[in-house]
Amino acid sequence: MKKSINAYDVAKKAGVSQSTVSRVLNDYQFIKKETKEKVLKAIEELEFTRDEIARSLANRETRTIGLIVGDITNAFFSESAKVITRIAQENDYNVILCNTNHDEESLVQYIDSLKGQRVDGIIIAGADKDNKKIRELFDQHFPVILYNSIIEHDKANYVAVNNYQGARLAVEHLYELGHRDIGYIAGPEKYVTTHLRNIGFESALTHYNLKLNPNFVYTDEFLYEKVYAFTKKLLRQPERPSCLFVASDQMALAVLDAASSENIEIPSQLSVIGFDNISLAGNSYIGLSTVAQPMKKMARLALENLIVIMERKSNKEVSTLPVQIVLDAEVFSRKTTGVR
Amino acid sequence: MKKSINAYDVAKKAGVSQSTVSRVLNDYQFIKKETKEKVLKAIEELEFTRDEIARSLANRETRTIGLIVGDITNAFFSESAKVITRIAQENDYNVILCNTNHDEESLVQYIDSLKGQRVDGIIIAGADKDNKKIRELFDQHFPVILYNSIIEHDKANYVAVNNYQGARLAVEHLYELGHRDIGYIAGPEKYVTTHLRNIGFESALTHYNLKLNPNFVYTDEFLYEKVYAFTKKLLRQPERPSCLFVASDQMALAVLDAASSENIEIPSQLSVIGFDNISLAGNSYIGLSTVAQPMKKMARLALENLIVIMERKSNKEVSTLPVQIVLDAEVFSRKTTGVR
DNA sequence: CTGTTAGCGCCTTCAA
DNA sequence: TTGAAGGCGCTAACAG
């Protein structure tokens, strides 16, 4: 295989030194116009493209970030990924996609791999509550930002929605529709997100003086099939909730699926409210009521702030205040919730 | 910032040469056990992780692939991405996610960027019919595989479903349900996929001696809003089709949305059949009838074959036969199609 | 304004 | 079984 042409080849062809080629490539100001043109011409003729790997090695920056998500097929994550990749492209960053399937071990593996790959920074969407590895990252001042997660750490960077308030809003919405027997598809407690939603949920129950039937609560994994099976079983019970607060739209889809398969009409026989406001929720064929996260804004804030952090680091600036942003949630009432 | 520790530091600590460290890292066979252990211990103590960037530069391989998709929020793509990232992780490859938003210019930009990044290979999902840049890639024997696309090129690698046959199956399904006035949400003709579906569709119409009302055909972009608007308008017309073949499930969701907003009942007033069989289609709350692609199988085949191609290249093996796989489609009849 | 030179951290012959 | 030395292609002082 013929070896690829490099900056030396260009230099030779243009009759200059290799460093001049490098200067042209980097838009260095003080270059004679003619020299620059010669180089540019040589580059064109040789179809030269600079080796970003070598550049990274010399530069100590890769212009690559890692994006770790729990499940890319969850629309909340894929919609976020879309925003993030777009902004990344605008800023000349590459995005390495890491899908953990909500598996902690995989998360850790990915973090190590990304560090070996010398990525400039990492966005972690779907961190568990107390991940040692992630704390380490913050301890080491590695540029990381949590997306839709929070970790108690004085140097932690995060952008998240107010999950606590969001959960309260959900209960409020259901309560005002006359519901008193509320079921809760919570998902696993180990995530920060779900944890906070749990606390918010409980506090709202207390507020309204409602009591929770423990049989009405799902705290297992996010898996579609499991949620589906649980809901199906729940709905067959003689005593069942009149409504369900579901901690993610993705799971809410499984709930609707289960209800539909049991011929339970929504919302007359069962109200369902989700969380996230994935774009499908707004589809009027589905019309999922939900607690909305300002997803686009969050995604933008996450990456833009990460970029600031990364650049600060590459300029060897002293670390400044951590980025800790919490945005408000908002209820969208659609077709799947109705008066009791 | 203190510089990161490298193999020399490890070597010094272990009292060996750097090349020995390198050998340990690469599982070179002929190393004395004790030496190896010394090195391993030093690595551990220093928390050394090798710099994959430097390794890539020396090695001329990055163990990174590019995954170019039209729209990651389309479940067909995100579900494919999930499979691909998993298999990539199993094989120690990183995946750079490139979301083109179905924009050709963006596609070209991404290809250039990935080549500069020296990725070992590229998977392109959603290629347009006659993209020069992609042809170039094949001309240059760059490891690329098209996913769910086909290009007429003797060296082209691709894994795709039989779109032609799939479209025929859709028409057959509708025909057998008694439908004669078929509408077609085709999407833009410029993609290979859609192009072949178009041909298949037309051939089926001919076969059944059906004629197509040109007003019943949508050939604009994949954008949700546009499909929604078109469908809404179409359904308000006094003369409208009794059923719709929609060239992707993603668009079918927009169609259902529009129908629902017009209070048109599905399937009694309008049958809808999609294409892809995204997992949501199987959700019984939605129950979208569709032409299924064997997505998981396709994704696996695409990456596994790409890996073979990449390894072949790094071993400087002569190029062999191109990978050209076409799988069968299959109709899944669910809730959105019914007898006329 | 431009060339020279020394790295960046690793891999890989070649000798020993 | 190990060490020495020369790349991989680029950047970044430092001279001139």
XYZ file of C-alpha atoms in Angstrom, chain A residues 6-340:
335
model
C 2.187 14.173 4.304
C 3.118 17.746 4.940
C 6.691 17.083 3.795
C 5.510 16.052 0.380
C 3.515 19.222 0.161
C 6.489 21.242 1.336
C 8.761 19.709 -1.270
C 6.286 20.339 -4.021
C 5.738 23.925 -2.928
C 9.424 24.552 -2.378
C 9.057 25.539 1.249
C 9.687 23.946 4.615
C 7.285 21.650 6.318
C 6.646 24.123 9.099
C 5.444 26.634 6.585
C 2.919 24.112 5.409
C 1.862 23.660 8.958
C 1.477 27.399 9.310
C -0.728 27.604 6.282
C -2.854 24.798 7.618
C -3.285 26.633 10.876
C -4.081 29.990 9.345
C -1.034 31.622 10.770
C -1.231 35.320 10.012
C 2.225 36.358 8.964
C 2.788 34.455 5.764
C 3.563 36.012 2.454
C 0.572 35.754 0.213
C 2.480 34.073 -2.583
C 3.976 31.483 -0.279
C 0.577 30.678 1.048
C -0.820 30.314 -2.422
C 1.983 28.040 -3.503
C 1.314 25.824 -0.533
C -2.404 25.829 -1.067
C -1.875 24.849 -4.668
C 0.416 21.994 -3.727
C -2.111 20.804 -1.163
C -4.812 20.823 -3.766
C -2.762 19.019 -6.376
C -1.648 16.315 -4.002
C -5.089 16.028 -2.471
C -3.413 16.307 0.864
C -5.427 16.138 4.070
C -3.654 16.576 7.300
C -3.419 13.730 9.705
C -5.511 14.704 12.679
C -4.051 11.909 14.725
C -0.533 13.236 14.465
C -1.889 16.672 15.129
C -3.605 15.447 18.238
C -0.439 13.863 19.486
C 1.575 17.024 19.015
C -1.211 19.262 20.213
C -2.407 17.253 23.135
C -5.975 17.825 22.075
C -8.179 15.586 19.986
C -11.212 17.771 19.386
C -13.247 14.738 20.236
C -15.724 14.301 23.023
C -17.379 11.225 24.396
C -21.138 11.058 24.723
C -22.241 8.394 27.136
C -25.946 7.582 27.125
C -28.027 5.005 28.884
C -29.956 3.951 25.808
C -29.724 5.612 22.435
C -33.043 4.108 21.370
C -34.770 6.093 24.075
C -35.970 9.137 22.176
C -34.955 11.425 24.978
C -31.361 10.388 24.435
C -31.425 10.273 20.671
C -33.032 13.679 20.461
C -30.396 14.996 22.815
C -27.684 13.309 20.767
C -28.956 14.998 17.670
C -28.616 18.439 19.200
C -25.232 17.623 20.651
C -23.758 16.239 17.439
C -24.961 19.270 15.545
C -23.385 21.742 17.910
C -20.276 19.610 18.037
C -19.972 19.707 14.286
C -20.386 23.469 14.304
C -17.502 23.677 16.720
C -15.330 21.127 14.960
C -15.666 18.445 17.537
C -16.198 14.764 16.917
C -18.528 12.755 19.085
C -17.811 9.200 20.139
C -21.083 7.525 20.964
C -21.138 5.220 23.966
C -24.310 3.306 24.723
C -24.215 1.702 28.140
C -27.557 -0.020 28.100
C -27.866 1.323 31.602
C -25.086 -0.975 32.662
C -22.711 0.412 35.236
C -19.821 -1.776 34.276
C -20.128 -0.701 30.702
C -20.120 2.921 31.852
C -16.842 2.449 33.652
C -15.333 0.656 30.705
C -16.367 3.437 28.387
C -14.877 6.097 30.614
C -11.543 4.313 30.655
C -11.640 3.814 26.952
C -12.452 7.456 26.320
C -9.620 8.569 28.528
C -7.223 6.294 26.679
C -8.548 7.782 23.500
C -7.592 11.139 24.971
C -10.951 12.750 24.347
C -11.042 16.378 25.361
C -14.177 15.949 27.402
C -17.151 13.758 28.226
C -20.875 14.239 28.490
C -22.535 11.670 30.671
C -26.251 11.237 30.288
C -27.733 8.823 32.755
C -25.247 8.574 35.559
C -26.038 6.557 38.579
C -26.296 8.271 41.898
C -22.976 7.458 43.321
C -20.556 6.330 40.727
C -17.003 6.316 42.011
C -15.519 6.555 38.571
C -17.404 9.718 37.828
C -16.376 11.284 41.106
C -12.797 10.474 40.213
C -13.193 12.345 36.980
C -14.270 15.437 38.828
C -11.495 14.999 41.379
C -8.991 14.942 38.546
C -10.488 18.031 36.969
C -11.206 16.075 33.856
C -13.658 18.000 31.671
C -16.953 16.231 32.248
C -20.474 17.422 32.417
C -23.410 15.417 33.592
C -26.480 15.675 31.454
C -29.738 15.255 33.257
C -27.986 13.948 36.334
C -26.594 15.472 39.459
C -23.835 14.330 41.699
C -23.053 15.777 45.083
C -19.523 16.971 44.555
C -18.173 20.470 44.872
C -16.494 20.322 41.499
C -19.297 18.552 39.654
C -20.607 20.067 36.444
C -24.147 19.331 35.451
C -27.143 20.492 33.510
C -30.396 18.981 34.618
C -34.066 19.571 34.932
C -35.581 19.975 38.337
C -36.687 16.382 38.711
C -38.051 16.927 42.153
C -40.307 19.736 41.053
C -41.236 17.836 37.903
C -42.494 14.875 39.871
C -44.501 17.182 42.090
C -46.081 18.764 39.069
C -47.112 15.375 37.794
C -48.877 14.510 41.003
C -50.469 17.922 41.135
C -51.802 17.429 37.631
C -53.296 14.063 38.490
C -54.691 15.291 41.767
C -56.443 18.176 40.128
C -58.074 15.790 37.716
C -59.569 14.059 40.695
C -57.239 11.108 40.991
C -56.466 9.754 44.413
C -55.201 6.253 43.695
C -51.934 6.947 42.035
C -49.616 4.275 40.742
C -45.981 4.946 40.067
C -43.716 3.429 37.440
C -40.507 4.659 38.932
C -37.696 2.640 37.467
C -34.566 1.833 39.427
C -33.722 4.040 42.344
C -30.000 4.023 41.600
C -30.100 6.911 39.163
C -29.956 10.453 40.362
C -32.771 11.356 38.084
C -35.141 8.691 39.265
C -34.091 9.166 42.835
C -35.048 12.821 42.772
C -38.289 12.064 41.033
C -39.037 9.596 43.778
C -38.468 12.148 46.471
C -40.570 14.696 44.651
C -43.296 12.158 44.159
C -43.396 11.224 47.790
C -43.341 14.777 48.981
C -46.296 15.558 46.746
C -48.223 12.606 48.111
C -47.629 13.867 51.589
C -48.645 17.315 50.553
C -51.977 16.088 49.244
C -52.352 13.661 52.072
C -52.446 10.711 49.709
C -51.271 7.267 50.558
C -49.459 4.964 48.235
C -50.257 1.333 47.718
C -46.848 -0.341 47.508
C -48.231 -2.813 44.984
C -48.754 0.070 42.624
C -45.072 0.859 42.398
C -42.542 -0.408 39.884
C -38.870 -0.027 40.751
C -37.251 -2.525 38.440
C -35.139 -1.868 35.357
C -36.039 0.390 32.439
C -36.564 -2.587 30.151
C -39.611 -2.341 27.958
C -40.663 -5.914 28.506
C -40.467 -5.695 32.255
C -42.481 -2.518 32.442
C -44.971 -4.013 30.063
C -45.324 -7.179 32.101
C -45.656 -5.321 35.372
C -48.307 -3.006 34.055
C -50.277 -5.796 32.503
C -50.325 -7.651 35.761
C -51.183 -4.543 37.718
C -54.127 -3.750 35.479
C -55.580 -7.204 35.886
C -55.807 -6.777 39.612
C -59.310 -6.035 40.916
C -57.896 -3.184 42.923
C -55.900 -0.979 40.650
C -54.852 2.663 40.410
C -56.918 5.134 38.425
C -53.783 6.719 37.052
C -50.088 6.180 36.629
C -47.176 8.511 36.911
C -44.424 7.050 34.765
C -40.893 8.312 35.262
C -40.033 8.392 31.569
C -41.934 8.664 28.333
C -40.097 5.638 27.062
C -41.584 3.557 29.847
C -44.935 5.289 29.390
C -45.044 3.819 25.898
C -44.722 0.384 27.414
C -47.509 1.237 29.822
C -49.811 2.353 27.023
C -48.907 -0.802 25.181
C -49.859 -2.944 28.145
C -53.076 -1.047 28.798
C -54.057 -1.334 25.198
C -53.401 -5.036 25.164
C -55.714 -5.351 28.185
C -58.382 -3.330 26.386
C -58.235 -0.644 28.961
C -59.261 2.657 27.548
C -57.087 5.682 28.036
C -57.766 8.037 29.744
C -61.291 7.029 30.767
C -60.158 3.922 32.611
C -56.580 4.883 33.228
C -54.737 8.171 33.087
C -51.069 8.128 32.244
C -48.531 10.885 32.578
C -44.920 10.462 31.540
C -41.721 12.408 31.940
C -39.352 13.914 29.360
C -41.634 15.110 26.580
C -39.995 13.223 23.774
C -41.250 14.454 20.434
C -43.456 11.431 19.996
C -45.421 12.475 23.056
C -46.695 15.429 21.089
C -47.887 13.194 18.296
C -51.642 13.582 18.457
C -52.216 9.946 17.600
C -50.548 9.184 20.895
C -50.917 12.449 22.765
C -48.974 11.474 25.833
C -49.366 13.846 28.750
C -45.996 14.394 30.279
C -43.663 16.470 32.373
C -41.468 18.258 29.893
C -37.751 18.732 30.117
C -36.362 21.621 28.108
C -34.291 19.081 26.226
C -32.875 21.191 23.434
C -31.874 23.921 25.783
C -30.304 21.433 28.149
C -28.353 19.725 25.423
C -27.078 23.005 24.100
C -26.104 24.220 27.537
C -24.331 20.976 28.288
C -22.119 20.988 25.238
C -21.484 24.697 25.183
C -20.410 24.676 28.767
C -18.276 21.635 28.239
C -16.528 23.429 25.415
C -15.786 26.346 27.693
C -14.403 23.988 30.296
C -12.239 22.160 27.781
C -10.821 25.329 26.326
C -10.127 26.694 29.722
C -8.177 23.598 30.502
C -6.176 23.665 27.292
C -5.260 27.264 28.085
C -4.131 26.056 31.467
C -6.443 28.461 33.148
C -7.122 27.844 36.773
C -10.299 25.963 37.407
C -13.197 28.228 38.088
C -16.660 27.713 39.397
C -18.343 24.479 38.439
C -21.251 24.595 36.029
C -24.366 23.658 37.936
C -27.559 24.377 36.098
C -31.032 23.209 37.033
C -33.933 24.131 34.795
C -37.645 24.072 35.455
C -39.945 21.317 34.314
C -43.392 21.924 32.907
C -46.535 19.825 32.521
C -47.993 19.166 29.094
C -51.502 17.884 29.375
C -52.579 15.894 26.352
C -54.781 12.913 25.605
C -53.633 10.318 28.100
C -54.808 12.087 31.225
C -58.395 12.927 32.033
C -60.720 13.565 34.938
C -61.415 10.688 37.160
